[in-house]
Tab-separated table of C-alpha atoms in Angstrom:
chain	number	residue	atom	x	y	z
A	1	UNK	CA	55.907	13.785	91.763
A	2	UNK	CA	53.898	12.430	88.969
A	3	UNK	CA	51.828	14.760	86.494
A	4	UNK	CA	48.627	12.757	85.498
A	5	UNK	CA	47.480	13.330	81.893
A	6	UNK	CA	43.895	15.155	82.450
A	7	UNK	CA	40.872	12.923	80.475
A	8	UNK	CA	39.030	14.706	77.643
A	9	UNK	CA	35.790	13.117	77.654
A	10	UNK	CA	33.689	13.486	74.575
A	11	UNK	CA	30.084	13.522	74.914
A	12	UNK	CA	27.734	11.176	72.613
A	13	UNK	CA	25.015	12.756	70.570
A	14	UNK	CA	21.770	11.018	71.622
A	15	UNK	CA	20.474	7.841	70.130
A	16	UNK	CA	18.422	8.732	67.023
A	17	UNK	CA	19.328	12.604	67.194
A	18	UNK	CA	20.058	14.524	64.083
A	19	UNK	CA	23.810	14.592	65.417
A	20	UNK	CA	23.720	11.211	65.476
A	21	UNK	CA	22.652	10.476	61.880
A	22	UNK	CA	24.830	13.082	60.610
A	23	UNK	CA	28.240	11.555	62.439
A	24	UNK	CA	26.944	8.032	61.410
A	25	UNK	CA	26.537	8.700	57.876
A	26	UNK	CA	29.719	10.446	57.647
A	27	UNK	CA	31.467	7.247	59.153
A	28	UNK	CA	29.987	5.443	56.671
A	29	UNK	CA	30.703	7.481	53.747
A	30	UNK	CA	34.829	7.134	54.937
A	31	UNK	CA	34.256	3.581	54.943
A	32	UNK	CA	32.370	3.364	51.828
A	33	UNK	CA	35.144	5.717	49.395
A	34	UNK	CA	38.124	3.621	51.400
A	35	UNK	CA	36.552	0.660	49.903
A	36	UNK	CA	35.822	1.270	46.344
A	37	UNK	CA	39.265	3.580	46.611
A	38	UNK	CA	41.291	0.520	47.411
A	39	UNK	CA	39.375	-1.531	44.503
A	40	UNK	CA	39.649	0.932	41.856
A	41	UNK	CA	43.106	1.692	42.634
A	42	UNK	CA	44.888	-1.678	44.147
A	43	UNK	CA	42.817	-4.968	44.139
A	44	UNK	CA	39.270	-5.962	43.305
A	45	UNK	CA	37.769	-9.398	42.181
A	46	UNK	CA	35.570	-10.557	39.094
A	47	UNK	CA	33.173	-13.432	38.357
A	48	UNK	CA	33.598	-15.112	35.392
A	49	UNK	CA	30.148	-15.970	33.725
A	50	UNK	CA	31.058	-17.427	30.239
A	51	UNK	CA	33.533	-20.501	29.054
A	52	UNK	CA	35.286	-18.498	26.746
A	53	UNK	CA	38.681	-18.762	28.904
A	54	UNK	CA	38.158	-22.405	29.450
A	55	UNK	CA	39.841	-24.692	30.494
A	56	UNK	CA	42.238	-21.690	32.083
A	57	UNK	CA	39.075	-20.407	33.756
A	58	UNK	CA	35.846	-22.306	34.472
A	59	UNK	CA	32.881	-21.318	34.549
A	60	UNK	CA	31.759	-19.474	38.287
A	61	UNK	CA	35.549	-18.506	38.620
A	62	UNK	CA	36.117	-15.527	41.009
A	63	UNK	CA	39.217	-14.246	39.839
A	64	UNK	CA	41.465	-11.801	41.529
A	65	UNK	CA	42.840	-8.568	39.895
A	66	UNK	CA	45.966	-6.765	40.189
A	67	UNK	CA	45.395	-3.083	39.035
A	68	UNK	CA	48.592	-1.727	39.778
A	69	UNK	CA	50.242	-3.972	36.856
A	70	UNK	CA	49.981	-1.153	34.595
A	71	UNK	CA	50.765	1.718	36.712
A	72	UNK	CA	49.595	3.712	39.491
A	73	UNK	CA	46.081	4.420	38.666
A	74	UNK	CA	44.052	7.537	40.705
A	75	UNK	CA	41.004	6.241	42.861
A	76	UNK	CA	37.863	6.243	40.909
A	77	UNK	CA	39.275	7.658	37.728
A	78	UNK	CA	38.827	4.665	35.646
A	79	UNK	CA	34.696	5.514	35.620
A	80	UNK	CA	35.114	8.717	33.664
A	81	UNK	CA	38.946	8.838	31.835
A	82	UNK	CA	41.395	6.722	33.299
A	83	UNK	CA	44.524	8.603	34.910
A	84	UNK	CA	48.011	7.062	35.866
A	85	UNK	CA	50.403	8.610	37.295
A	86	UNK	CA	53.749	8.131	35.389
A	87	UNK	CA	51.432	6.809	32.092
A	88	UNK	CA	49.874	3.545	31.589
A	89	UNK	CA	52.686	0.580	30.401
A	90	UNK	CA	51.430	-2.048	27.767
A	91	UNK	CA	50.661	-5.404	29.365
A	92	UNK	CA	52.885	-8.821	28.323
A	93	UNK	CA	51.783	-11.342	25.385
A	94	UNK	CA	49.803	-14.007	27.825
A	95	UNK	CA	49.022	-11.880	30.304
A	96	UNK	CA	45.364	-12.338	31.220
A	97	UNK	CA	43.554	-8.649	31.314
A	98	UNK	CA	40.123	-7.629	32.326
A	99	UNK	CA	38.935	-4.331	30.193
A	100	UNK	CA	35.501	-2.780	29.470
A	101	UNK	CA	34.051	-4.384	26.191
A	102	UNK	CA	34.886	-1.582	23.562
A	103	UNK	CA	31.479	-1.821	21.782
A	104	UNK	CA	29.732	-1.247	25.344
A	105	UNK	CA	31.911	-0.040	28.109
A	106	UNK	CA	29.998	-0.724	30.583
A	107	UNK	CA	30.709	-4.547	30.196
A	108	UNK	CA	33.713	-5.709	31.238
A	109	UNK	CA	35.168	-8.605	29.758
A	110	UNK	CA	38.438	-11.195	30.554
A	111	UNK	CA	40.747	-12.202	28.033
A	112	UNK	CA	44.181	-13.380	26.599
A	113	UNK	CA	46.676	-10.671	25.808
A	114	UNK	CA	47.615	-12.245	21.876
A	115	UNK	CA	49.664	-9.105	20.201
A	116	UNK	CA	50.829	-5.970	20.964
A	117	UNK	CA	50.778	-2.880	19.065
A	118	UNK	CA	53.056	-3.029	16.177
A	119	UNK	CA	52.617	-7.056	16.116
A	120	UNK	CA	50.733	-8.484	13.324
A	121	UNK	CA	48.286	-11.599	13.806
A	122	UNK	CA	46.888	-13.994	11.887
A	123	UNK	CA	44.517	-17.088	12.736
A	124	UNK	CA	43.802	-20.196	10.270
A	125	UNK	CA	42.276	-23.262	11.270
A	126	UNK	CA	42.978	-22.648	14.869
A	127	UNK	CA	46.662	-22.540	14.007
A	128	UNK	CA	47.944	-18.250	15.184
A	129	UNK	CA	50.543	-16.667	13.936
A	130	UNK	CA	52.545	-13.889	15.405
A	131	UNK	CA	54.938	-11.526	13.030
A	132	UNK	CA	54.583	-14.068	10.566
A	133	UNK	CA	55.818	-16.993	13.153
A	134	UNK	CA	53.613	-19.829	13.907
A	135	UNK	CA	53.018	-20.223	17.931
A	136	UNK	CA	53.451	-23.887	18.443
A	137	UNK	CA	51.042	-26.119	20.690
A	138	UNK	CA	51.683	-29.241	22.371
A	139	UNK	CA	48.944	-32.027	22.729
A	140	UNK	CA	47.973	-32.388	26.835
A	141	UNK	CA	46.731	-36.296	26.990
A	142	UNK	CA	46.062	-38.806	30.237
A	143	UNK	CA	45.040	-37.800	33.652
A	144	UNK	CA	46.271	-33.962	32.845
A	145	UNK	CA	43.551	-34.521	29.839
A	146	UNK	CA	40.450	-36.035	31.800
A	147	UNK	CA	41.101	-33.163	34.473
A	148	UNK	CA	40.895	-30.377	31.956
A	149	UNK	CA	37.730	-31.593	30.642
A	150	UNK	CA	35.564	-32.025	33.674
A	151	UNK	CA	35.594	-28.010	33.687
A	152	UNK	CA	33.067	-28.201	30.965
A	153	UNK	CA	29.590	-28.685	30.830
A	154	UNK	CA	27.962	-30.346	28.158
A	155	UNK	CA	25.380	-27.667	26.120
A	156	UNK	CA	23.808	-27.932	22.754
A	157	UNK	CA	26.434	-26.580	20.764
A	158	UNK	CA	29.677	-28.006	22.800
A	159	UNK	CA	30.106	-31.782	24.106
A	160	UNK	CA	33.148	-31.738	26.287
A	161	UNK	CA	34.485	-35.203	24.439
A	162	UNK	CA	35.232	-33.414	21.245
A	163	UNK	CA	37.340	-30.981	22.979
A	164	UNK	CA	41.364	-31.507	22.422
A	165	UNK	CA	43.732	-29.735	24.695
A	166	UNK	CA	47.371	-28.244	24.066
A	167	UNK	CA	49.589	-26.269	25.925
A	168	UNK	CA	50.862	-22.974	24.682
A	169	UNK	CA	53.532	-20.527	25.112
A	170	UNK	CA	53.814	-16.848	24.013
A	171	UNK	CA	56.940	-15.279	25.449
A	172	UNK	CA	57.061	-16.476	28.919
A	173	UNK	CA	53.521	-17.114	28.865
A	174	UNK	CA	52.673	-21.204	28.995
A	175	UNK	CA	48.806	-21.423	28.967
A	176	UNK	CA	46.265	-24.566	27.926
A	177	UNK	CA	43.955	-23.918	25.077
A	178	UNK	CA	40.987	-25.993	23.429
A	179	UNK	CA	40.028	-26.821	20.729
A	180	UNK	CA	37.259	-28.404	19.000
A	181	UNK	CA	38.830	-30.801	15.544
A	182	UNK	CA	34.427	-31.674	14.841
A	183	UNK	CA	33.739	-28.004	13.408
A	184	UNK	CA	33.863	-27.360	10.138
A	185	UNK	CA	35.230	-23.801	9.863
A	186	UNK	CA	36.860	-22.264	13.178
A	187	UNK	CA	36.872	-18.505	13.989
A	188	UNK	CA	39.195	-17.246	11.821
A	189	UNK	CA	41.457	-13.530	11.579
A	190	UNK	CA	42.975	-12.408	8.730
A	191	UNK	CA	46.399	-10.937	8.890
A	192	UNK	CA	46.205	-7.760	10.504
A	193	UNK	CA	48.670	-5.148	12.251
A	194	UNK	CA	47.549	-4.289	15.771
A	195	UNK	CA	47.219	-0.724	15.480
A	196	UNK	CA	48.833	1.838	18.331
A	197	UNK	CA	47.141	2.780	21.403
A	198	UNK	CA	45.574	-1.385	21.329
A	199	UNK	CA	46.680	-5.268	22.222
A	200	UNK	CA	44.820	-7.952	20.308
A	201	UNK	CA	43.034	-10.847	22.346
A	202	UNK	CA	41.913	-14.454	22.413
A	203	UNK	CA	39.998	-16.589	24.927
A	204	UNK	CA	41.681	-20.059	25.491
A	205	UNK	CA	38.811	-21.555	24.339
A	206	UNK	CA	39.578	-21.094	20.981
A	207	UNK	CA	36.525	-22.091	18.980
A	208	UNK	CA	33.467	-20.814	21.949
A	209	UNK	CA	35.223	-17.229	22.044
A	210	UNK	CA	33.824	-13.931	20.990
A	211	UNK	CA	37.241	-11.624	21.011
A	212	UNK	CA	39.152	-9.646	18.870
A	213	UNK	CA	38.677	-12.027	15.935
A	214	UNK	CA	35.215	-11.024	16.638
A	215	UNK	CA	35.045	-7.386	17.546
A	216	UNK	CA	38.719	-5.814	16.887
A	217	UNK	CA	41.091	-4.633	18.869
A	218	UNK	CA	41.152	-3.435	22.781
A	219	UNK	CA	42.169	-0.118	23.400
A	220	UNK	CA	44.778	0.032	26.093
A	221	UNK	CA	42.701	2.417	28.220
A	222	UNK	CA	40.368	0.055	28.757
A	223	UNK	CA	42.274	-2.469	30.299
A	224	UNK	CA	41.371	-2.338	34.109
A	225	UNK	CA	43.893	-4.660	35.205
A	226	UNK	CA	45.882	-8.364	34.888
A	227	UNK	CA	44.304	-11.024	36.569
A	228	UNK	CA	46.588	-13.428	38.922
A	229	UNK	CA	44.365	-15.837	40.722
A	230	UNK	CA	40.918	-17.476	41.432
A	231	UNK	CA	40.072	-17.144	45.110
A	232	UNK	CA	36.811	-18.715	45.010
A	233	UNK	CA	35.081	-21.067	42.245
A	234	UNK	CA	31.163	-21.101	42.491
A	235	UNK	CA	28.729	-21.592	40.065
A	236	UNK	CA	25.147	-20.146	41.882
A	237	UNK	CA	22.623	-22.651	42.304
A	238	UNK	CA	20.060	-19.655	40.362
A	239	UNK	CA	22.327	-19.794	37.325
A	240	UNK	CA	21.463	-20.644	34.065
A	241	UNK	CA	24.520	-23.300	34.583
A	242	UNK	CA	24.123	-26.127	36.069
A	243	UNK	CA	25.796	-25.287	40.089
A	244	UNK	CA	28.971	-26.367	40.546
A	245	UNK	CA	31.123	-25.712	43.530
A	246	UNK	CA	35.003	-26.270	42.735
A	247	UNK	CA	36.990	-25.471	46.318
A	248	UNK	CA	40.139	-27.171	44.247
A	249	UNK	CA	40.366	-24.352	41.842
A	250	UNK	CA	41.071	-21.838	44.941
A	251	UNK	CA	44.448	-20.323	44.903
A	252	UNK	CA	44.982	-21.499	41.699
A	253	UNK	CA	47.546	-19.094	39.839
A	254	UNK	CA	46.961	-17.490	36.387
């Protein structure tokens, strides 16, 4: 003898009856906080705007975020005061970081980790020093060269021949830079301690970067996570840039 399982059916509020609004809007509130819950917590994705990362990043970059790199962060905190669970850890020299720009927070820029707190920095003549040690480039020529220039656009101020390209390493870190040999001064930093509490940073494009030579130092609680990839790289045809659609750059790594 078989006992058959009795069948609860649920009745549907009418089409376009209060019910209904109510039980809709409530689904769509779940979906809504899961959402921005899983971005502001786990994973979320940035367009890059500016060439100050170039040739690393182009231009129209979508870039993907890890925001678990620097511990486990509660949903939605990082709008008001940021709050991890365990603390927040310091990110690597290299790493790439998106933060809120500390003269207006409500800007978030992406940049080159350069110095941690405790390390001092100096930059002269496009040549950076860390705790008094020179970081050494290596010259990038040929078909390596040619590829790492047809990422720029030529502007008033910047023609992409004048641009010379190195590689770099800071701790594990290798990274291309560029540089321009035509100006006559380059953004330079005086020797300076990075205080506690802050990390120092640098766009790869050494001489068409406003950073910390600029503005100072990043607090660390600012830092919304480490980028790791560009999933999609799309320059809108409504831009001020000229449109450029780049499906080779997808997947690359960071």
């Amino acid at each position: 003898m078989f006992n058959k399982e009795s069948k609860v059916e649920v009745e549907k509020p009418a089409f376009l009856s209060a019910k209904w609004f109510k039980d809709e809007a409530w689904s769509w509130i779940k979906i809504i906080l899961i959402v921005f819950g899983f971005r502001s917590t786990f994973i979320d994705h940035y367009h890059i705007p500016t060439g100050s990362l170039l040739p690393t990043n182009a231009i129209g970059d979508s870039i993907v975020v890890n925001k678990m790199s620097y511990g486990f962060k509660l949903p939605f905190t990082e709008f008001f005061n940021p709050i991890y669970l365990g603390g927040q850890s310091l990110p690597e020299r290299g790493d790439i970081i998106v933060f809120e720009y500390p003269i207006n927070p409500a800007i978030l820029f992406v940049k080159r980790t350069i110095a941690l707190p405790g390390d001092t920095v100096e930059v002269y003549e496009n040549k950076l020093f860390i705790n008094g040690k020179e970081v050494e480039k290596e010259v990038i020529s040929g078909e390596k060269e040619k590829e790492l220039r047809d990422l720029y656009d030529k502007e008033p101020t910047l023609n992409p021949e004048d641009i010379k390209f190195y590689y770099q390493k800071i701790g594990d870190k290798k990274f291309t830079i560029g540089e321009n040999p035509t100006f006559f001064r380059h953004l330079n930093q005086d020797k300076v301690t990075v205080p506690d509490g802050h990390v120092f940073v640098m766009g790869d494009n050494r001489d068409y970067s406003s950073d910390s030579r600029v503005w100072g130092f990043v607090p660390i609680k600012n830092i919304r996570g480490k980028a790791f990839m560009v999933w999609m790289s799309l320059v809108y045809p409504w831009s001020d840039k000229p449109f450029h659609f780049r499906p080779e750059r997808i997947g690359t790594s960071l």
